[in-house]
Amino acid sequence: MSTPQHWQKSTFSGGGDGNACVELASADAYIYLRESDEPSVELTTAPATLNQLLRAIKASQQ
């Protein structure tokens, strides 16, 4: 498994310079997630699995 090279800050994290944001990256066929205040801790998931999670979260908010 490759290490992601380009991390993108979530637009829901706010516009401040602090370390209170979620970052996403992709490498190979995986999505990587990390919190900017602990960048050495990464979660790895498949795109379809993350999609299912996000759909479930959105459905629960309706």
PDB file of C-alpha atoms in Angstrom:
ATOM      1  CA  MET A   1       0.000   0.000   0.000  1.00  0.00           C
ATOM      2  CA  SER A   2       1.364   3.423  -0.986  1.00  0.00           C
ATOM      3  CA  THR A   3       1.557   6.401   1.314  1.00  0.00           C
ATOM      4  CA  PRO A   4      -0.579   9.336   0.167  1.00  0.00           C
ATOM      5  CA  GLN A   5       1.382  12.367  -0.981  1.00  0.00           C
ATOM      6  CA  HIS A   6      -1.338  15.030  -1.190  1.00  0.00           C
ATOM      7  CA  TRP A   7      -3.665  15.668   1.752  1.00  0.00           C
ATOM      8  CA  GLN A   8      -6.763  17.839   1.324  1.00  0.00           C
ATOM      9  CA  LYS A   9      -8.468  19.644   4.187  1.00  0.00           C
ATOM     10  CA  SER A  10     -12.197  19.043   4.502  1.00  0.00           C
ATOM     11  CA  THR A  11     -14.341  22.079   3.683  1.00  0.00           C
ATOM     12  CA  PHE A  12     -16.370  21.337   6.834  1.00  0.00           C
ATOM     13  CA  SER A  13     -13.301  21.910   9.035  1.00  0.00           C
ATOM     14  CA  GLY A  14     -13.565  25.692   9.049  1.00  0.00           C
ATOM     15  CA  GLY A  15     -11.203  28.324   7.755  1.00  0.00           C
ATOM     16  CA  GLY A  16      -8.856  28.799  10.690  1.00  0.00           C
ATOM     17  CA  ASP A  17      -5.183  27.966  10.812  1.00  0.00           C
ATOM     18  CA  GLY A  18      -5.578  25.698  13.831  1.00  0.00           C
ATOM     19  CA  ASN A  19      -5.133  21.960  13.869  1.00  0.00           C
ATOM     20  CA  ALA A  20      -8.822  21.135  14.235  1.00  0.00           C
ATOM     21  CA  CYS A  21      -9.549  19.687  10.824  1.00  0.00           C
ATOM     22  CA  VAL A  22     -10.048  16.433   8.994  1.00  0.00           C
ATOM     23  CA  GLU A  23      -7.815  15.730   6.008  1.00  0.00           C
ATOM     24  CA  LEU A  24      -8.361  13.249   3.173  1.00  0.00           C
ATOM     25  CA  ALA A  25      -6.031  11.717   0.612  1.00  0.00           C
ATOM     26  CA  SER A  26      -6.080   8.869  -1.867  1.00  0.00           C
ATOM     27  CA  ALA A  27      -3.456   6.399  -2.959  1.00  0.00           C
ATOM     28  CA  ASP A  28      -3.887   3.155  -4.840  1.00  0.00           C
ATOM     29  CA  ALA A  29      -7.546   2.169  -4.428  1.00  0.00           C
ATOM     30  CA  TYR A  30      -7.935   3.533  -0.892  1.00  0.00           C
ATOM     31  CA  ILE A  31      -9.074   6.681   0.876  1.00  0.00           C
ATOM     32  CA  TYR A  32      -7.010   7.885   3.832  1.00  0.00           C
ATOM     33  CA  LEU A  33      -8.366  10.063   6.626  1.00  0.00           C
ATOM     34  CA  ARG A  34      -6.502  11.796   9.433  1.00  0.00           C
ATOM     35  CA  GLU A  35      -6.987  14.532  11.980  1.00  0.00           C
ATOM     36  CA  SER A  36      -4.493  17.340  11.505  1.00  0.00           C
ATOM     37  CA  ASP A  37      -3.485  17.493  15.166  1.00  0.00           C
ATOM     38  CA  GLU A  38      -2.345  13.825  14.982  1.00  0.00           C
ATOM     39  CA  PRO A  39      -1.175  13.351  11.384  1.00  0.00           C
ATOM     40  CA  SER A  40       0.686  10.126  12.136  1.00  0.00           C
ATOM     41  CA  VAL A  41      -2.632   8.355  12.872  1.00  0.00           C
ATOM     42  CA  GLU A  42      -4.379   7.463   9.625  1.00  0.00           C
ATOM     43  CA  LEU A  43      -7.575   5.562   8.873  1.00  0.00           C
ATOM     44  CA  THR A  44      -7.753   3.657   5.600  1.00  0.00           C
ATOM     45  CA  THR A  45     -10.928   2.626   3.821  1.00  0.00           C
ATOM     46  CA  ALA A  46     -12.249   1.709   0.409  1.00  0.00           C
ATOM     47  CA  PRO A  47     -14.214   4.418  -1.439  1.00  0.00           C
ATOM     48  CA  ALA A  48     -17.416   2.312  -1.446  1.00  0.00           C
ATOM     49  CA  THR A  49     -17.249   1.816   2.311  1.00  0.00           C
ATOM     50  CA  LEU A  50     -16.758   5.536   2.955  1.00  0.00           C
ATOM     51  CA  ASN A  51     -19.649   6.277   0.598  1.00  0.00           C
ATOM     52  CA  GLN A  52     -21.936   3.954   2.594  1.00  0.00           C
ATOM     53  CA  LEU A  53     -20.936   5.659   5.847  1.00  0.00           C
ATOM     54  CA  LEU A  54     -21.584   9.145   4.478  1.00  0.00           C
ATOM     55  CA  ARG A  55     -24.974   8.108   3.069  1.00  0.00           C
ATOM     56  CA  ALA A  56     -25.965   6.633   6.445  1.00  0.00           C
ATOM     57  CA  ILE A  57     -24.916   9.821   8.253  1.00  0.00           C
ATOM     58  CA  LYS A  58     -26.885  11.997   5.821  1.00  0.00           C
ATOM     59  CA  ALA A  59     -29.953   9.757   6.103  1.00  0.00           C
ATOM     60  CA  SER A  60     -29.881   9.951   9.905  1.00  0.00           C
ATOM     61  CA  GLN A  61     -29.907  13.770   9.773  1.00  0.00           C
ATOM     62  CA  GLN A  62     -33.157  13.977   7.787  1.00  0.00           C
TER      63      GLN A  62
END
